[in-house]
Short mmCIF file of C-alpha atoms in Angstrom, two decimals:
data_model
loop_
_atom_site.label_atom_id
_atom_site.label_comp_id
_atom_site.label_asym_id
_atom_site.label_seq_id
_atom_site.Cartn_x
_atom_site.Cartn_y
_atom_site.Cartn_z
CA MET A 182 26.07 18.53 -20.46
CA SER A 183 23.54 20.29 -18.22
CA GLU A 184 22.01 18.55 -15.22
CA PHE A 185 18.34 17.98 -14.50
CA GLN A 186 17.10 20.74 -12.24
CA THR A 187 15.54 20.03 -8.88
CA VAL A 188 12.39 21.76 -7.72
CA ASP A 189 12.84 24.73 -5.46
CA ALA A 190 11.81 24.83 -1.81
CA ALA A 191 8.24 25.63 -2.75
CA GLY A 192 7.94 22.55 -4.93
CA ALA A 193 7.91 24.22 -8.33
CA ALA A 194 7.54 22.03 -11.40
CA GLU A 195 10.47 20.77 -13.39
CA SER A 196 11.95 23.15 -15.89
CA PRO A 197 11.02 22.59 -19.57
CA GLY A 198 14.62 22.00 -20.51
CA ALA A 199 15.03 19.32 -17.92
CA GLU A 200 13.10 16.80 -19.95
CA GLN A 201 15.57 16.97 -22.83
CA SER A 202 18.73 16.92 -20.72
CA VAL A 203 20.93 13.85 -20.61
CA THR A 204 23.21 13.20 -17.66
CA THR A 205 24.69 10.41 -15.67
CA ARG A 206 23.53 12.03 -12.44
CA VAL A 207 19.81 12.65 -12.08
CA LYS A 208 18.60 14.73 -9.15
CA GLN A 209 15.25 14.30 -7.45
CA PRO A 210 12.96 17.04 -6.07
CA ILE A 211 13.49 18.03 -2.43
CA GLY A 212 9.79 17.52 -1.77
CA LEU A 213 10.20 13.82 -2.59
CA PHE A 214 12.16 13.35 0.62
CA THR A 215 9.68 15.33 2.73
CA LEU A 216 6.86 13.11 1.47
CA SER A 217 8.96 9.96 1.79
CA ALA A 218 9.62 10.78 5.44
CA ILE A 219 5.96 11.21 6.47
CA GLU A 220 4.95 8.08 4.58
CA MET A 221 7.86 6.13 6.09
CA TRP A 222 6.68 6.88 9.62
CA GLU A 223 3.05 6.29 8.72
CA ARG A 224 4.07 2.86 7.44
CA PHE A 225 6.15 2.34 10.60
CA SER A 226 3.01 2.76 12.66
CA PHE A 227 0.73 0.87 10.25
CA TYR A 228 2.91 -2.21 9.77
CA GLY A 229 4.01 -2.11 13.39
CA LEU A 230 0.36 -2.66 14.28
CA GLN A 231 -0.50 -4.95 11.38
CA VAL A 232 2.22 -7.48 12.14
CA ILE A 233 0.92 -8.16 15.68
CA LEU A 234 -2.79 -7.52 15.12
CA ALA A 235 -3.91 -11.07 14.31
CA TYR A 236 -1.93 -12.41 17.28
CA TYR A 237 -3.52 -9.82 19.59
CA ILE A 238 -6.98 -10.93 18.50
CA TYR A 239 -6.55 -14.71 18.72
CA TYR A 240 -3.99 -15.09 21.53
CA SER A 241 -5.57 -16.00 24.84
CA ALA A 242 -6.10 -13.46 27.60
CA GLY A 243 -3.30 -15.14 29.54
CA ASP A 244 -0.93 -14.29 26.68
CA GLY A 245 -2.18 -10.69 26.51
CA GLY A 246 -4.64 -11.16 23.66
CA LEU A 247 -8.42 -10.94 23.28
CA GLY A 248 -9.02 -14.68 23.04
CA LEU A 249 -11.13 -14.71 19.85
CA THR A 250 -10.89 -17.56 17.34
CA GLU A 251 -8.21 -17.78 14.66
CA GLY A 252 -10.87 -17.46 11.95
CA GLU A 253 -12.24 -14.28 13.54
CA ALA A 254 -8.73 -12.89 13.85
CA LEU A 255 -7.99 -13.45 10.15
CA ALA A 256 -11.36 -11.99 9.15
CA ILE A 257 -10.89 -8.88 11.30
CA THR A 258 -7.30 -8.39 10.11
CA GLY A 259 -8.38 -8.66 6.48
CA ALA A 260 -11.37 -6.37 7.05
CA TYR A 261 -9.20 -3.79 8.81
CA GLY A 262 -6.63 -3.83 6.01
CA GLY A 263 -9.39 -3.42 3.44
CA ALA A 264 -11.14 -0.67 5.41
CA VAL A 265 -7.89 1.30 5.80
CA TYR A 266 -7.50 1.55 2.04
CA LEU A 267 -11.24 1.87 1.46
CA GLY A 268 -11.08 5.15 3.38
CA GLN A 269 -8.59 6.55 0.86
CA PRO A 270 -11.11 7.59 -1.82
CA LEU A 271 -12.90 9.68 0.81
CA GLY A 272 -9.63 11.32 1.84
CA ALA A 273 -8.78 12.01 -1.79
CA TRP A 274 -12.25 13.44 -2.41
CA PHE A 275 -11.79 15.80 0.54
CA ALA A 276 -8.46 16.98 -0.94
CA ASP A 277 -9.98 17.53 -4.37
CA ARG A 278 -13.15 19.25 -3.14
CA LEU A 279 -12.87 20.58 0.45
CA VAL A 280 -9.44 20.67 2.14
CA ALA A 281 -6.02 21.11 0.51
CA ALA A 282 -3.91 17.94 0.21
CA ARG A 283 -1.07 19.37 2.33
CA THR A 284 -3.49 19.93 5.23
CA MET A 285 -5.14 16.53 4.76
CA VAL A 286 -1.80 14.79 5.21
CA MET A 287 -1.14 16.58 8.50
CA ALA A 288 -4.68 15.96 9.82
CA GLY A 289 -4.49 12.31 8.84
CA GLY A 290 -1.28 11.83 10.79
CA VAL A 291 -2.82 13.31 13.94
CA ILE A 292 -5.84 10.99 13.70
CA ILE A 293 -3.61 7.94 13.11
CA MET A 294 -1.58 8.79 16.20
CA ALA A 295 -4.79 9.06 18.24
CA GLY A 296 -5.82 5.61 17.00
CA HIS A 297 -2.62 3.98 18.16
CA ILE A 298 -2.89 5.72 21.51
CA SER A 299 -6.41 4.30 21.87
CA LEU A 300 -5.09 0.80 21.23
CA ALA A 301 -2.31 1.34 23.75
CA VAL A 302 -4.39 2.65 26.65
CA ILE A 303 -7.97 1.33 26.19
CA PRO A 304 -8.27 -2.39 27.01
CA GLY A 305 -10.41 -5.05 25.34
CA VAL A 306 -12.58 -5.00 22.23
CA VAL A 307 -13.60 -1.37 22.81
CA GLY A 308 -10.00 -0.21 22.51
CA LEU A 309 -9.48 -2.43 19.47
CA LEU A 310 -12.48 -1.09 17.55
CA THR A 311 -11.88 2.54 18.55
CA GLY A 312 -8.23 2.40 17.58
CA LEU A 313 -8.81 0.63 14.27
CA ALA A 314 -11.59 3.07 13.33
CA LEU A 315 -9.37 6.12 13.95
CA ILE A 316 -6.43 4.61 12.06
CA THR A 317 -8.72 3.80 9.15
CA ILE A 318 -9.91 7.42 8.96
CA GLY A 319 -6.44 8.90 9.38
CA THR A 320 -4.80 6.67 6.79
CA GLY A 321 -7.55 7.53 4.33
CA ALA A 322 -6.71 11.20 4.77
CA LEU A 323 -2.92 10.86 4.62
CA THR A 324 -1.89 8.16 2.19
CA PRO A 325 -3.61 8.96 -1.15
CA ASN A 326 -2.74 12.63 -0.86
CA ALA A 327 0.92 11.91 -0.11
CA TYR A 328 1.03 9.60 -3.14
CA ALA A 329 -0.66 12.21 -5.35
CA MET A 330 1.76 14.94 -4.24
CA VAL A 331 4.70 12.77 -5.28
CA GLY A 332 3.20 12.56 -8.79
CA ARG A 333 2.82 16.34 -8.94
CA LEU A 334 6.57 16.77 -8.44
CA TYR A 335 7.17 15.60 -12.03
CA LYS A 336 6.12 16.40 -15.56
CA GLU A 337 3.87 13.77 -17.13
CA GLN A 338 6.59 12.05 -19.20
CA SER A 339 9.50 12.76 -16.87
CA PRO A 340 12.18 10.02 -16.96
CA ARG A 341 12.61 10.64 -13.23
CA ARG A 342 9.06 9.61 -12.33
CA ASP A 343 9.51 5.82 -12.05
CA SER A 344 12.78 6.24 -10.13
CA GLY A 345 11.19 8.85 -7.87
CA TYR A 346 8.40 6.47 -6.97
CA ALA A 347 10.97 3.73 -6.37
CA ILE A 348 12.79 6.01 -3.90
CA PHE A 349 9.48 6.94 -2.28
CA TYR A 350 8.60 3.28 -1.99
CA THR A 351 11.96 2.54 -0.39
CA GLY A 352 10.97 4.95 2.40
CA ILE A 353 7.75 2.98 2.80
CA LEU A 354 9.75 -0.24 3.11
CA ILE A 355 12.09 1.24 5.73
CA GLY A 356 9.06 2.09 7.87
CA ALA A 357 7.61 -1.35 7.16
CA LEU A 358 10.83 -2.88 8.50
CA LEU A 359 11.42 -0.76 11.60
CA GLY A 360 7.78 -0.84 12.70
CA PRO A 361 7.48 -4.64 13.04
CA LEU A 362 10.94 -4.89 14.60
CA ALA A 363 9.96 -2.39 17.30
CA THR A 364 6.43 -3.61 17.98
CA GLY A 365 7.34 -7.29 17.63
CA TYR A 366 10.08 -6.93 20.23
CA LEU A 367 7.96 -4.90 22.63
CA GLN A 368 5.03 -7.30 22.29
CA ALA A 369 7.22 -10.32 22.99
CA GLU A 370 9.05 -8.72 25.93
CA PHE A 371 6.45 -6.44 27.55
CA GLY A 372 3.04 -6.99 25.95
CA PHE A 373 0.85 -5.89 23.05
CA HIS A 374 -0.03 -2.46 24.42
CA TYR A 375 3.63 -1.40 24.51
CA GLY A 376 3.86 -2.30 20.84
CA PHE A 377 0.81 -0.15 20.09
CA GLY A 378 2.42 2.72 22.00
CA ALA A 379 5.56 2.48 19.85
CA ALA A 380 3.41 2.83 16.73
CA ALA A 381 1.95 6.06 18.16
CA ILE A 382 5.43 7.45 18.82
CA GLY A 383 6.50 6.64 15.26
CA MET A 384 3.57 8.59 13.83
CA ALA A 385 4.42 11.55 16.09
CA ILE A 386 7.95 11.63 14.66
CA GLY A 387 6.53 11.54 11.14
CA LEU A 388 4.27 14.51 11.85
CA PHE A 389 7.19 16.53 13.18
CA THR A 390 9.37 15.89 10.11
CA TYR A 391 6.49 16.70 7.76
CA PHE A 392 5.80 19.99 9.55
CA LEU A 393 9.44 21.01 9.14
CA GLY A 394 9.43 20.24 5.39
CA ARG A 395 5.88 21.37 4.59
CA HIS A 396 7.09 24.18 2.30
CA THR A 397 8.88 21.76 -0.06
CA VAL A 398 5.71 20.02 -1.27
CA PRO A 399 4.20 21.01 -4.66
CA GLU A 400 2.41 24.36 -4.81
CA GLU A 401 -0.73 22.67 -6.19
CA SER A 402 -1.13 20.72 -2.94
CA LYS A 403 -1.76 23.96 -1.04
CA ILE A 404 -5.05 24.68 -2.83
CA VAL A 405 -8.32 22.83 -3.41
CA PRO A 406 -8.36 22.12 -7.18
CA ASN A 407 -12.08 21.43 -7.63
CA PRO A 408 -14.04 23.14 -4.78
CA ILE A 409 -17.50 21.82 -4.01
CA SER A 410 -20.56 24.10 -3.87
CA LEU A 411 -22.45 24.87 -0.67
CA SER A 412 -25.31 22.58 -1.67
CA GLY A 413 -22.78 19.87 -2.42
CA LYS A 414 -21.37 20.20 1.08
CA TRP A 415 -24.83 19.66 2.58
CA LYS A 416 -25.34 16.61 0.39
CA ALA A 417 -22.00 15.19 1.50
CA LEU A 418 -22.89 15.79 5.15
CA GLY A 419 -26.24 14.07 4.66
CA PHE A 420 -24.55 11.08 3.03
CA GLY A 421 -22.09 10.80 5.93
CA VAL A 422 -24.87 10.87 8.54
CA ALA A 423 -26.87 8.27 6.60
CA LEU A 424 -23.83 6.00 6.33
CA LEU A 425 -23.21 6.17 10.08
CA ALA A 426 -26.88 5.42 10.72
CA VAL A 427 -26.76 2.33 8.50
CA ILE A 428 -23.64 1.04 10.28
CA ALA A 429 -25.28 1.64 13.68
CA ILE A 430 -28.39 -0.32 12.61
CA LEU A 431 -26.32 -3.22 11.27
CA VAL A 432 -24.32 -3.44 14.50
CA SER A 433 -27.32 -3.08 16.83
CA THR A 434 -29.32 -5.77 15.00
CA GLY A 435 -26.39 -8.20 14.88
CA LEU A 436 -26.27 -8.23 11.08
CA LEU A 437 -22.71 -6.90 11.27
CA SER A 438 -20.35 -8.91 13.45
CA THR A 439 -16.67 -9.84 13.72
CA GLY A 440 -17.41 -13.02 11.77
CA ASN A 441 -18.91 -11.36 8.68
CA LEU A 442 -17.30 -7.92 8.83
CA ASN A 443 -14.92 -8.73 5.98
CA ASN A 444 -17.86 -9.62 3.71
CA TYR A 445 -19.25 -6.10 4.11
CA VAL A 446 -15.84 -4.51 3.62
CA LEU A 447 -15.12 -6.40 0.39
CA GLY A 448 -18.60 -5.70 -0.96
CA THR A 449 -18.20 -2.00 -0.22
CA ILE A 450 -14.77 -1.93 -1.89
CA LEU A 451 -16.20 -3.41 -5.07
CA ILE A 452 -19.15 -0.99 -5.14
CA VAL A 453 -16.93 2.05 -4.52
CA SER A 454 -14.42 0.94 -7.16
CA VAL A 455 -17.10 0.54 -9.81
CA ALA A 456 -18.63 3.89 -8.82
CA TYR A 457 -15.27 5.62 -9.22
CA PHE A 458 -14.77 4.27 -12.71
CA VAL A 459 -18.32 5.26 -13.70
CA VAL A 460 -17.93 8.81 -12.35
CA MET A 461 -14.61 9.40 -14.10
CA LEU A 462 -15.79 7.89 -17.38
CA GLN A 463 -18.94 10.06 -17.41
CA SER A 464 -17.47 13.29 -16.02
CA LYS A 465 -17.47 16.30 -18.37
CA LYS A 466 -14.18 17.35 -16.76
CA VAL A 467 -12.48 14.29 -18.28
CA THR A 468 -11.29 14.70 -21.86
CA VAL A 469 -11.69 12.05 -24.57
CA ASP A 470 -8.02 11.04 -24.31
CA GLU A 471 -8.22 10.89 -20.52
CA ARG A 472 -11.35 8.74 -20.75
CA GLN A 473 -9.47 6.21 -22.87
CA ARG A 474 -6.70 6.14 -20.28
CA VAL A 475 -9.20 5.46 -17.51
CA LYS A 476 -10.54 2.51 -19.51
CA GLY A 477 -6.99 1.28 -19.92
CA PHE A 478 -6.57 1.36 -16.16
CA ILE A 479 -9.37 -1.18 -15.59
CA PRO A 480 -7.27 -4.32 -16.28
CA LEU A 481 -4.43 -2.81 -14.26
CA PHE A 482 -6.83 -2.29 -11.37
CA ILE A 483 -7.84 -5.96 -11.47
CA THR A 484 -4.26 -7.22 -11.63
CA GLY A 485 -3.27 -4.78 -8.88
CA ALA A 486 -5.93 -6.29 -6.61
CA ILE A 487 -4.54 -9.75 -7.34
CA PHE A 488 -1.02 -8.56 -6.57
CA TRP A 489 -1.97 -7.14 -3.19
CA THR A 490 -3.99 -10.24 -2.33
CA MET A 491 -0.73 -12.16 -2.64
CA ILE A 492 1.54 -9.71 -0.81
CA LEU A 493 -0.80 -8.88 2.08
CA GLN A 494 -1.09 -12.49 3.03
CA LEU A 495 2.02 -11.58 5.03
CA PHE A 496 -0.42 -10.50 7.76
CA THR A 497 -2.96 -13.30 7.41
CA THR A 498 -1.78 -16.57 5.83
CA PHE A 499 1.88 -16.07 6.65
CA ALA A 500 1.13 -14.79 10.16
CA VAL A 501 -0.50 -18.13 10.95
CA TYR A 502 2.17 -19.95 8.92
CA ALA A 503 4.99 -18.38 10.95
CA ASP A 504 3.21 -19.12 14.23
CA THR A 505 2.31 -22.74 13.49
CA ARG A 506 4.51 -24.13 10.68
CA VAL A 507 7.96 -22.56 11.01
CA ASN A 508 10.78 -23.56 13.34
CA LEU A 509 11.68 -20.10 14.64
CA SER A 510 14.68 -21.21 16.68
CA ILE A 511 18.25 -20.33 15.74
CA GLY A 512 20.45 -22.11 18.26
CA SER A 513 19.26 -20.97 21.68
CA TYR A 514 17.48 -17.92 20.25
CA SER A 515 13.77 -18.14 19.41
CA MET A 516 12.68 -15.39 17.03
CA PRO A 517 9.24 -13.77 17.46
CA ALA A 518 6.81 -14.94 14.77
CA ALA A 519 6.14 -11.28 13.94
CA TYR A 520 9.70 -10.96 12.60
CA ILE A 521 9.12 -13.29 9.63
CA SER A 522 7.66 -10.46 7.52
CA THR A 523 10.72 -8.28 8.15
CA PHE A 524 12.86 -10.43 5.85
CA GLU A 525 10.48 -9.58 3.01
CA VAL A 526 10.91 -5.90 3.82
CA ILE A 527 14.71 -6.09 4.15
CA ALA A 528 14.92 -7.63 0.69
CA GLY A 529 12.74 -4.82 -0.68
CA ILE A 530 14.87 -2.13 0.97
CA ILE A 531 18.04 -3.53 -0.58
CA ALA A 532 16.53 -4.21 -4.00
CA GLY A 533 14.53 -0.95 -4.24
CA PRO A 534 17.45 1.50 -4.57
CA LEU A 535 19.26 -0.88 -6.93
CA ILE A 536 16.22 -1.04 -9.20
CA ALA A 537 15.81 2.76 -8.99
CA ALA A 538 19.48 3.37 -9.80
CA TYR A 539 19.33 1.02 -12.77
CA GLY A 540 16.19 2.76 -14.01
CA GLN A 541 17.84 6.18 -13.76
CA LYS A 542 20.90 4.85 -15.60
CA LEU A 543 18.72 3.63 -18.46
CA ALA A 544 16.79 6.93 -18.50
CA ALA A 545 20.08 8.82 -18.96
CA ARG A 546 20.85 6.83 -22.12
CA PRO A 547 18.32 7.87 -24.78
CA ASN A 548 19.48 5.27 -27.30
CA ARG A 549 19.29 2.39 -24.83
CA LYS A 550 16.20 0.18 -25.14
CA VAL A 551 14.23 0.32 -21.87
CA PRO A 552 11.76 -2.41 -20.80
CA SER A 553 8.17 -1.17 -20.98
CA THR A 554 6.31 -0.31 -17.80
CA ILE A 555 3.84 -3.15 -18.35
CA SER A 556 6.70 -5.61 -18.91
CA LYS A 557 8.03 -4.60 -15.49
CA LEU A 558 4.63 -5.30 -13.93
CA ALA A 559 4.49 -8.70 -15.63
CA LEU A 560 7.98 -9.51 -14.34
CA GLY A 561 6.75 -8.76 -10.82
CA PHE A 562 4.13 -11.49 -11.21
CA VAL A 563 6.74 -13.90 -12.57
CA LEU A 564 8.66 -13.43 -9.32
CA MET A 565 5.41 -13.83 -7.37
CA THR A 566 4.93 -17.18 -9.14
CA LEU A 567 8.39 -18.23 -7.94
CA THR A 568 7.58 -17.11 -4.38
CA PHE A 569 4.46 -19.21 -3.96
CA GLY A 570 6.01 -22.07 -5.91
CA LEU A 571 8.70 -22.29 -3.22
CA PHE A 572 6.14 -22.45 -0.43
CA ALA A 573 4.24 -25.16 -2.33
CA LEU A 574 7.43 -27.24 -2.42
CA PHE A 575 8.48 -26.82 1.23
CA PRO A 576 5.99 -29.35 2.71
CA LEU A 577 7.13 -31.90 0.11
CA ILE A 578 10.79 -31.42 1.02
CA PHE A 579 10.63 -31.04 4.82
CA THR A 580 8.81 -33.03 7.48
CA GLY A 581 7.38 -31.37 10.57
CA ARG A 582 7.98 -27.63 10.97
CA ILE A 583 9.67 -25.86 8.07
CA PRO A 584 13.28 -24.76 8.79
CA LEU A 585 13.77 -21.02 9.08
CA ILE A 586 16.33 -20.54 6.29
CA PRO A 587 14.12 -21.75 3.39
CA VAL A 588 11.27 -19.58 4.67
CA ILE A 589 13.60 -16.57 4.77
CA ILE A 590 14.57 -17.26 1.15
CA GLY A 591 10.89 -17.28 0.20
CA MET A 592 10.39 -13.96 2.00
CA ILE A 593 13.38 -12.45 0.17
CA VAL A 594 11.92 -13.37 -3.22
CA MET A 595 8.58 -11.86 -2.16
CA GLY A 596 10.33 -8.64 -1.09
CA ILE A 597 12.01 -8.27 -4.49
CA THR A 598 8.64 -8.97 -6.07
CA GLU A 599 7.03 -6.10 -4.19
CA VAL A 600 9.56 -3.46 -5.23
CA MET A 601 9.47 -4.71 -8.81
CA TYR A 602 5.71 -4.14 -9.01
CA ALA A 603 4.31 -1.68 -6.47
CA PRO A 604 6.19 1.57 -7.31
CA ILE A 605 5.63 0.98 -11.02
CA GLY A 606 1.92 0.51 -10.35
CA MET A 607 1.84 3.87 -8.56
CA SER A 608 3.61 5.49 -11.47
CA VAL A 609 1.17 4.04 -14.02
CA ALA A 610 -1.82 5.22 -11.99
CA SER A 611 -0.32 8.71 -11.90
CA GLN A 612 0.32 8.68 -15.68
CA LEU A 613 -3.24 7.60 -16.48
CA SER A 614 -4.83 10.06 -14.03
CA PRO A 615 -7.29 12.69 -15.38
CA VAL A 616 -6.29 16.19 -14.30
CA ALA A 617 -9.56 16.78 -12.43
CA PHE A 618 -9.28 13.47 -10.54
CA ASN A 619 -5.60 13.32 -9.65
CA SER A 620 -5.88 12.47 -5.95
CA GLN A 621 -8.92 10.31 -6.54
CA MET A 622 -7.14 8.27 -9.23
CA MET A 623 -4.40 7.53 -6.70
CA ALA A 624 -7.11 6.57 -4.23
CA LEU A 625 -8.52 4.22 -6.85
CA TRP A 626 -5.08 2.63 -7.05
CA GLY A 627 -5.24 2.43 -3.26
CA LEU A 628 -8.47 0.46 -3.62
CA THR A 629 -6.47 -2.32 -5.29
CA THR A 630 -4.69 -2.61 -1.95
CA ALA A 631 -8.02 -2.46 -0.13
CA ALA A 632 -9.40 -5.32 -2.20
CA GLY A 633 -6.16 -7.26 -1.76
CA ALA A 634 -6.13 -6.75 2.00
CA SER A 635 -9.72 -7.90 2.33
CA LEU A 636 -9.19 -10.88 0.03
CA SER A 637 -6.04 -11.81 1.97
CA GLY A 638 -8.29 -12.36 4.99
CA PHE A 639 -10.36 -14.85 2.98
CA MET A 640 -7.17 -16.44 1.67
CA GLY A 641 -5.92 -16.85 5.24
CA GLN A 642 -9.14 -18.62 6.17
CA LEU A 643 -8.83 -20.82 3.07
CA TYR A 644 -5.25 -21.67 4.01
CA SER A 645 -6.33 -22.68 7.52
CA GLY A 646 -8.96 -25.05 6.14
CA THR A 647 -7.25 -26.70 3.17
CA SER A 648 -4.15 -28.60 2.08
CA GLU A 649 -1.01 -26.51 2.38
CA VAL A 650 0.44 -27.81 -0.90
CA GLY A 651 -2.88 -27.30 -2.67
CA PHE A 652 -3.27 -23.76 -1.36
CA PHE A 653 0.19 -22.57 -2.39
CA THR A 654 -0.11 -24.33 -5.76
CA LEU A 655 -3.33 -22.42 -6.40
CA MET A 656 -1.59 -19.12 -5.57
CA THR A 657 1.27 -20.08 -7.91
CA ALA A 658 -1.11 -20.75 -10.79
CA ILE A 659 -2.99 -17.47 -10.28
CA SER A 660 0.29 -15.51 -10.31
CA LEU A 661 1.49 -17.16 -13.51
CA VAL A 662 -1.76 -16.56 -15.39
CA THR A 663 -1.74 -12.89 -14.30
CA ALA A 664 1.84 -12.45 -15.54
CA VAL A 665 0.88 -13.74 -18.99
CA PHE A 666 -2.22 -11.54 -19.06
CA LEU A 667 -0.20 -8.41 -18.24
CA TYR A 668 2.43 -9.19 -20.85
CA CYS A 669 -0.30 -9.37 -23.50
CA LEU A 670 -1.45 -5.84 -22.55
CA ARG A 671 1.82 -4.16 -23.55
CA GLY A 672 0.70 -3.01 -27.00
CA PRO A 673 -2.76 -1.63 -26.12
CA LEU A 674 -1.46 0.28 -23.09
CA ARG A 675 1.50 1.67 -25.00
CA ARG A 676 -0.98 3.25 -27.39
CA LEU A 677 -2.61 4.97 -24.41
CA GLY A 678 0.68 6.62 -23.45
CA VAL A 679 2.03 4.11 -20.91
CA ALA A 680 5.72 3.90 -21.81
#
């Protein structure tokens, strides 16, 4: 039997015959590993910062922090996470209308690196705001375009697509593991600014590897697919200037502050998300079939936002939980609180390739019944229900601080949950994407993460002010209801082409 063909060094599409081939060994495009590498190092820098950010904001000056309140720290962390992903539609728009995706990824990496350097060398709130602003802009340029380029490596119904995204997501998880380990250690031993410096170095490595493999990305990523007119460019410039002016007025008048920043971020996310759906549904460049697919994506967008609200509490609710409720000592060794999230990532790294391999094995057996994509998403929420159910039980079982081992078990279940859901969500967004809005559809999927990150800040504040058992029980109930809702969507979405 013939093998599936890989793309060539220039990122050519899969051969027509590849889709009908059956084999026990399925190759992946070379460009997948180039894109996995840059995203791995971007996540190294992002999560390396994210895992110590709340501590930096609410630790006292004597401990190297800024000395703000815990509530402000959770609000800023949630707002930053939301803003990072909120910038992705703009980066995707640039790639679709002004600058080729391949160039956007490189430029985004440079800006991210500059942001981490600002955090490392500029002290106080000025350094914090400057660094976070640059990272927000850079991530918006890099991430949605890297995700979109992965989708372009495959034909629409390729059996390799889900497994390719699972491999890509494994690279993300490796970065999400190494980043916190490096910055958490440096913060504990030398101070926060050394941790920020490590994040900058990680992004520099990612840029170097991407530059070396830049010719393996898809050919389509080297051109602007839907160039904007000259008048459109002036309108875009005017909108950007007006937006900056509004932000300046809000800050100068005190209407925008660290305490209410997350309110503005969440409101903006909702407005932008609705606007994206409206534009795609009304665009003449979207066919009738594509319009139906966009409508089908609406419930998946909502459930995606719920999913990320749960997962991204790693950096809000669980950051405080690790710092205040967990016994971090193992014998004479006391583990940094920032390391708690790494167990979630380790579980994902181990489970991700296993899930991908199993998916490829099923894809190579045409007569074998394969679980639907939506069923996989629903299963992810079933595991999420188990995760929060465990944390609801811990205070009823243990007195005082929670022992480390049960918390690690909870993190492991959450890690498996993430790799069960997130790469499949990316794949679905790519499948439902209109041709004229490919990068922007992936950015819309990124907005589910934006909404989740912002909402996780509110959830962290809710956790700090309510019963621990009640809070985790509420999260358990929300996860279970969402799982049932997704399972009921299998038939309608299958009719829209979601396998």
